[in-house]
Coordinates of C-alpha atoms and ligand atoms in Angstrom, one line a residue:
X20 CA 142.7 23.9 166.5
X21 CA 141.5 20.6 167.6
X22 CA 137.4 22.6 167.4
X23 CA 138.7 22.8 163.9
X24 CA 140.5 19.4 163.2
X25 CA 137.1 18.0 164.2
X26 CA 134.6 19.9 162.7
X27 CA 132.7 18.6 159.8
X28 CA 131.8 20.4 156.9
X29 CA 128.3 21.9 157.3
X30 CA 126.3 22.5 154.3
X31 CA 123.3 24.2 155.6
X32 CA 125.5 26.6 156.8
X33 CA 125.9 28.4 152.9
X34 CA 123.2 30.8 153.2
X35 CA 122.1 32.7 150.3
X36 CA 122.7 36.6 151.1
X37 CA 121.1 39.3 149.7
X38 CA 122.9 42.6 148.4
X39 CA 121.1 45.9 148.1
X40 CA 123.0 48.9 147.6
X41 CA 121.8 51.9 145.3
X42 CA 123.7 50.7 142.6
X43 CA 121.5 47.5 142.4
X44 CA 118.5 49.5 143.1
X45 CA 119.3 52.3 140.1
X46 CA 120.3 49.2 137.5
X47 CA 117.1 47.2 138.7
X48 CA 119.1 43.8 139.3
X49 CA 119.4 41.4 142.1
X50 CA 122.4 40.1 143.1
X51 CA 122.7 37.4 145.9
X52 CA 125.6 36.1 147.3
X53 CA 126.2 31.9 147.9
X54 CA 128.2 32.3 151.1
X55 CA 130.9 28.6 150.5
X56 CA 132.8 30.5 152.6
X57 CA 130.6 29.6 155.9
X58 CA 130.8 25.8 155.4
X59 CA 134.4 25.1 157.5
X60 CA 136.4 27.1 158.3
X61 CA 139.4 25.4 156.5
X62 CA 137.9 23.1 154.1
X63 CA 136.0 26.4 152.5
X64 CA 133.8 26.9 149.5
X65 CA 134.2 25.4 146.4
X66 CA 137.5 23.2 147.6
X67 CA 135.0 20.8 149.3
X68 CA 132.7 20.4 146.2
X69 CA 135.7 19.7 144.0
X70 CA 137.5 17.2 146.5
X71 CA 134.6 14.9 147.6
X72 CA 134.6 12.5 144.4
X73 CA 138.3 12.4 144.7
X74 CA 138.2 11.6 148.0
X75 CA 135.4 8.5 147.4
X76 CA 137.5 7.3 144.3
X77 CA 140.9 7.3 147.1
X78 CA 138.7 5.0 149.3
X79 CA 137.0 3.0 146.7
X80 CA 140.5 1.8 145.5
X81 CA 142.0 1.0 148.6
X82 CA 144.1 4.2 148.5
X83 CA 146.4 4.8 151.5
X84 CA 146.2 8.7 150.6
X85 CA 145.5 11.0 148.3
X86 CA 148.8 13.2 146.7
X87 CA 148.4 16.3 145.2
X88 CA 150.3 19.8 144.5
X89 CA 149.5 23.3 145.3
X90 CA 152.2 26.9 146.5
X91 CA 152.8 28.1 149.8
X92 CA 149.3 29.7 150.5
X93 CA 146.8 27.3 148.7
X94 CA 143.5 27.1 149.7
X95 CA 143.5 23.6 148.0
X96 CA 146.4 22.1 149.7
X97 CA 144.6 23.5 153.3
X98 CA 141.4 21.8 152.6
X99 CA 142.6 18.4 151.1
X100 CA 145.2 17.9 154.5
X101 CA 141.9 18.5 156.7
X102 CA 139.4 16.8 154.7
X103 CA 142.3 13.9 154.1
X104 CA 142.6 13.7 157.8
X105 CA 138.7 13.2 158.6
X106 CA 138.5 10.8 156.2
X107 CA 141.1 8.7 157.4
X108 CA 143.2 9.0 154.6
X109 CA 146.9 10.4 154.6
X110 CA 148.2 12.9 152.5
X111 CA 150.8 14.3 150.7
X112 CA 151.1 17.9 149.4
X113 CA 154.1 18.6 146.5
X114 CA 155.0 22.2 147.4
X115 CA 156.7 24.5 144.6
X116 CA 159.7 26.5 145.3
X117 CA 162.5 25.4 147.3
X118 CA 162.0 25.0 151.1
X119 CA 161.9 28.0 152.8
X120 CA 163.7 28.6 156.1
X121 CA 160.4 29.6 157.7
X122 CA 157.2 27.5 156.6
X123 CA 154.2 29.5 155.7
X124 CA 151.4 29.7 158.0
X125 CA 149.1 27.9 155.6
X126 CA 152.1 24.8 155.5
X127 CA 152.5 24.8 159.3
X128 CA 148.5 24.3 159.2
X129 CA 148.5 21.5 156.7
X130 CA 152.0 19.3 158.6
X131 CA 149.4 20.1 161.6
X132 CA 146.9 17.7 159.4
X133 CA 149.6 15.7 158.9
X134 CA 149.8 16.0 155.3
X135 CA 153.7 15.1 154.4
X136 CA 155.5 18.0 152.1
X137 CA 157.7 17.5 149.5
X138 CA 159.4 20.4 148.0
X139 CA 160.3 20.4 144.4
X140 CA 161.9 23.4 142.2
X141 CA 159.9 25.4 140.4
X142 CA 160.6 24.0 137.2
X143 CA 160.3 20.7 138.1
X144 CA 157.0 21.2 139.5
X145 CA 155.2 22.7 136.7
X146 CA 156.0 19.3 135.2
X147 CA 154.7 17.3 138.0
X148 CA 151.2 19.4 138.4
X149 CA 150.5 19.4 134.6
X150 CA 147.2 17.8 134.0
X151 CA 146.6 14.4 133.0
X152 CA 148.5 11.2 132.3
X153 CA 152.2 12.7 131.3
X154 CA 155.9 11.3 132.1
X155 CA 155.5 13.2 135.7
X156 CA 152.5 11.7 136.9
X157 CA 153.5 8.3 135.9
X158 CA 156.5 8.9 137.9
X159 CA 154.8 10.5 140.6
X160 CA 152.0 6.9 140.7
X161 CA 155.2 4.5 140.5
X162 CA 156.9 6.1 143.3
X163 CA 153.9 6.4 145.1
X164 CA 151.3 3.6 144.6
X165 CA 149.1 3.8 147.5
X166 CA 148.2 6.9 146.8
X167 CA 145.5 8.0 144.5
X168 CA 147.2 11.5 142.5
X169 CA 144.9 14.8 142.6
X170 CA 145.8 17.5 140.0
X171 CA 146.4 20.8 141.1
X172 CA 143.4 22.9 142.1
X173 CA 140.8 19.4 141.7
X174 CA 141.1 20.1 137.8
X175 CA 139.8 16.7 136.8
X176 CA 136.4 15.2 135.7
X177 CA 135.9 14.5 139.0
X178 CA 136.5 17.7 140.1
X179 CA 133.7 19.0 137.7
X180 CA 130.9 16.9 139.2
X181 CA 131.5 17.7 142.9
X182 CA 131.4 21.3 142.1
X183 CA 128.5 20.8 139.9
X184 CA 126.6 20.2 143.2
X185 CA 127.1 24.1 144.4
X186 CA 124.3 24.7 142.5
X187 CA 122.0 22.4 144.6
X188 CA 122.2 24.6 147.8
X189 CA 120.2 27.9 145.7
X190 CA 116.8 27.8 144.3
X191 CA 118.9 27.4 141.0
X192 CA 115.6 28.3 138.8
X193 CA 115.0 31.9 139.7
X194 CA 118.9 33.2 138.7
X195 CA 119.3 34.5 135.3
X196 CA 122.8 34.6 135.5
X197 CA 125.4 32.6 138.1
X198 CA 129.3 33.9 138.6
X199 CA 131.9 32.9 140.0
X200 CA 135.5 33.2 140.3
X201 CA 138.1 31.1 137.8
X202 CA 141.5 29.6 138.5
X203 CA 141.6 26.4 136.7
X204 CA 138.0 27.0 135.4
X205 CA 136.9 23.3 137.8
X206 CA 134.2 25.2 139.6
X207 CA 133.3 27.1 136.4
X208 CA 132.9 23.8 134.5
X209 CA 130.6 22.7 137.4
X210 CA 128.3 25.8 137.4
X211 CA 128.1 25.3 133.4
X212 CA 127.7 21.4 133.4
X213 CA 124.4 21.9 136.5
X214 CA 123.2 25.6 134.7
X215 CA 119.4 25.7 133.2
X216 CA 119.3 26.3 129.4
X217 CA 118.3 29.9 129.4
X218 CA 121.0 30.6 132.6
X219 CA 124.5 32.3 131.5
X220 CA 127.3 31.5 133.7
X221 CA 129.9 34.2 134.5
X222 CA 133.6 33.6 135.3
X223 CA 136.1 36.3 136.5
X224 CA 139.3 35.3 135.5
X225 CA 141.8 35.3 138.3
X226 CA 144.5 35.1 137.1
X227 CA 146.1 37.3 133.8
X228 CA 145.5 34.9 130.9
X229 CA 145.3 36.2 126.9
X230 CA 141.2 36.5 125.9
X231 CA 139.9 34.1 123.6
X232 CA 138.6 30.8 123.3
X233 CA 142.0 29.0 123.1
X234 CA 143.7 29.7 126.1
X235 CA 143.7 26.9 129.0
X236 CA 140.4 27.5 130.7
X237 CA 138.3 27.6 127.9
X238 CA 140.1 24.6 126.4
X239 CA 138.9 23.4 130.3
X240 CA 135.2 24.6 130.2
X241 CA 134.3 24.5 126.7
X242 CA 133.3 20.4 127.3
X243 CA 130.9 21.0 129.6
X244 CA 128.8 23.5 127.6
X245 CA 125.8 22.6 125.2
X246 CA 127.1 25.8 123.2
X247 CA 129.6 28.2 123.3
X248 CA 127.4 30.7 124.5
X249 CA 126.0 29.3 127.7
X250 CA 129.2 30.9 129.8
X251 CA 131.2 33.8 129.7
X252 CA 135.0 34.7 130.9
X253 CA 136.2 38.2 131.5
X254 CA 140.0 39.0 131.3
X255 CA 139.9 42.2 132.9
X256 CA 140.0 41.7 136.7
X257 CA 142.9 40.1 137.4
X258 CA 145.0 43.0 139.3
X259 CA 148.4 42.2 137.6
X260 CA 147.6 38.3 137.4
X261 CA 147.6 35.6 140.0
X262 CA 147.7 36.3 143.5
X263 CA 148.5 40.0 142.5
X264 CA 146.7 42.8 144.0
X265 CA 146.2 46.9 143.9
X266 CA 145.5 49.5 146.6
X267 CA 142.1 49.7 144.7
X268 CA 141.3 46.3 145.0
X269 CA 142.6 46.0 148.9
X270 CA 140.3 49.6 149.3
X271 CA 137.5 47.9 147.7
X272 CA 137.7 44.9 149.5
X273 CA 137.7 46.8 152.9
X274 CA 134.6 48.8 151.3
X275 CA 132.3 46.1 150.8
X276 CA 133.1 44.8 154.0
X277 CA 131.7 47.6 155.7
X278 CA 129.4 47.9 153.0
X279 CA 127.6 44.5 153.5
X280 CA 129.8 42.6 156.1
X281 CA 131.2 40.5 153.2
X282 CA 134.7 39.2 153.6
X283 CA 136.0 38.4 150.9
X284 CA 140.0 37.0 149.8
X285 CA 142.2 38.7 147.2
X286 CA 143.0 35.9 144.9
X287 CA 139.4 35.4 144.0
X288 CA 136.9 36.7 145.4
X289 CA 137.5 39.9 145.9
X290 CA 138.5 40.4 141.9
X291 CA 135.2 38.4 141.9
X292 CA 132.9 40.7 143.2
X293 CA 134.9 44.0 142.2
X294 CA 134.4 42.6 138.6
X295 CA 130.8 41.7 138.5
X296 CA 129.8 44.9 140.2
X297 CA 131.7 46.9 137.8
X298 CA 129.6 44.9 134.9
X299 CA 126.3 46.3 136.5
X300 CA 127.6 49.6 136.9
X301 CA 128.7 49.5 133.0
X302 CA 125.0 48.3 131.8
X303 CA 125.9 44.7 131.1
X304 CA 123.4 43.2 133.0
X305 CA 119.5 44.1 132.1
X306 CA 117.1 45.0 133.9
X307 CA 115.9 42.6 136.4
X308 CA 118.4 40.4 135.3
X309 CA 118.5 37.9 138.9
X310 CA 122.5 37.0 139.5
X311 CA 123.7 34.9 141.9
X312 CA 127.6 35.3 142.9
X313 CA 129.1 32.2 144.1
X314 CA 131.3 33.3 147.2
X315 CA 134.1 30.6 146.9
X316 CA 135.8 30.9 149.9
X317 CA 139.7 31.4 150.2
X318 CA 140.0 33.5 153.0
X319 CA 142.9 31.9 154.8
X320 CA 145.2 32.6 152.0
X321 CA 144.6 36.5 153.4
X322 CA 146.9 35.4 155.9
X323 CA 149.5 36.3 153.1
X324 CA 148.9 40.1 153.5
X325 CA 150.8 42.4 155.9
X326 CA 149.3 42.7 159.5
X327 CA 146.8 45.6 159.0
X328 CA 146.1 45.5 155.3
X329 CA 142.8 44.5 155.2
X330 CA 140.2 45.4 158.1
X331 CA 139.0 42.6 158.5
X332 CA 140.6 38.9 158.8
Ligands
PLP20 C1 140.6 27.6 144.4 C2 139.7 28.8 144.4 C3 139.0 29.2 143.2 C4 139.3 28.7 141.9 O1 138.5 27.6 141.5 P1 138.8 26.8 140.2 O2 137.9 25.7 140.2 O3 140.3 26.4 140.2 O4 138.6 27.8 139.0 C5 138.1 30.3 143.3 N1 137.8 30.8 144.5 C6 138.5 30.4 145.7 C7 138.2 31.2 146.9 C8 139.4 29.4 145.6 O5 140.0 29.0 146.8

């Protein structure tokens, strides 16, 4: 723990892997895999990208701390308690749901960060987290001045031009297309915001939201697109919505595992890869179309899952 507590984040450790299977062979695509998941083992993927200007804007004001929010298993509340601590700031995580007897692994982890918990009610909480400058943040900055307030997930402007930075560690110029997994659509909105002009950017969406270009992601992305068609979201992968899963998902997970000794988690990325490689198989890409699939990280929320679900951990 203390290997871990001390470890920095290690960029050059994101190498670009390379997939070959028949299917990619029959549909003449590439498809290479960004491995975020490689840089720390707690401060994984795209959580780093979309902390570090959050983290520089704490420090630049004087900020005792940064607060944010996040549920039981989140891979954002993880990563900003660690990446808090080696930055000498403090931190405070607003948990939703009521305290439960026994903490979650992923909460004992962040206390061991010594990130302070606070746990409101459900209801009270989807007040506090929404985005922007409403009655619960203003609270939330009054009670707690010295300490610089982080939505949920890293949604922010800031968020945006961390992740924007993903793109830096690929040779950006020979993808046609770039996917990646969407939550709040903060890494998405990077991707789009750093993407060449004849580059279309792919999200899966994670989570079970109505298609459309008025629900809350696109009303997220859509600013950081020239035009509307520079990025694409698909509906259709979600697995009965956030954090949800199927025996086919868990069976496929375990598959490409074997497959190509890709772990993946399944909130994101496995719905992630599942969904992309079901769009080759169906003919969407063409041929010698060149993707890149941003692995985002998220495998300690696995932890979740019953010992013996997945084959790998
Ligand atoms: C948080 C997370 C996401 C979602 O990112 P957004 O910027 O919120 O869309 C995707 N993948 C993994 C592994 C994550 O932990």
């Amino acid at each position: 723990m203390n290997k871990v507590k001390n470890q920095p984040v290690d960029l050059t450790k994101a190498v670009v892997q390379p997939l070959t299977s028949d299917l990619l062979q029959q549909k003449n695509v590439s498809l290479d895999v960004l491995r975020l998941d490689l840089i720390h083992p707690v401060i994984s993927g795209n959580k780093w990208f979309k902390l570090k200007y959050h983290i520089r804007e704490a420090q630049l004001q004087n900020k005792k701390g940064i607060l944010t929010f996040g549920g039981a298993w989140s891979n954002h509340l993880v990563a900003t308690a660690l990446a808090c601590h080696q930055a000498g700031l403090a931190s405070i995580g607003i948990i939703r749901g009521e305290q439960p007897a026994r903490l979650s692994d992923t909460l004992q982890e962040v206390q061991q960060y010594n990130m302070q918990l606070q746990f409101v009610s459900r209801a009270a909480y989807s007040n506090e987290a929404a985005i922007g400058v409403n009655r619960a943040t203003v609270f939330l900055q009054e009670k707690y001045p010295e300490y610089f307030i982080v939505p949920q997930g890293g949604q922010s402007h800031l968020g945006v031009l961390g992740a924007a930075e993903i793109l830096q560690l690929t040779q950006i110029e020979s993808y046609s297309h770039i996917s990646c997994a969407a939550g709040t659509g903060t890494m998405l909105a990077g991707l789009v915001h750093a993407a060449l002009p004849y580059q279309q950017v792919i999200g899966i969406c994670s989570l079970k939201l109505p298609s459309g270009e008025n629900n809350s992601l696109c009303t997220f992305v859509k600013p950081y697109a020239a035009n509307l068609k520079d990025y694409t979201l698909f509906y259709d992968y979600h697995f009965g919505g956030y954090a949800r899963k199927t025996d086919e998902l868990i069976r496929f997970m375990n598959t490409i595992y074997l497959q190509h000794d890709l772990p993946t988690d399944f909130v994101y990325t496995g719905k992630l890869f599942f969904g992309i490689l079901q769009l080759v198989q169906m003919g969407y890409f063409q041929r010698n179309s060149r993707i890149l699939v941003v692995h985002s990280g998220g495998l300690q929320g696995n932890r979740s899952l019953p010992a013996g679900t997945l084959t790998f951990l």
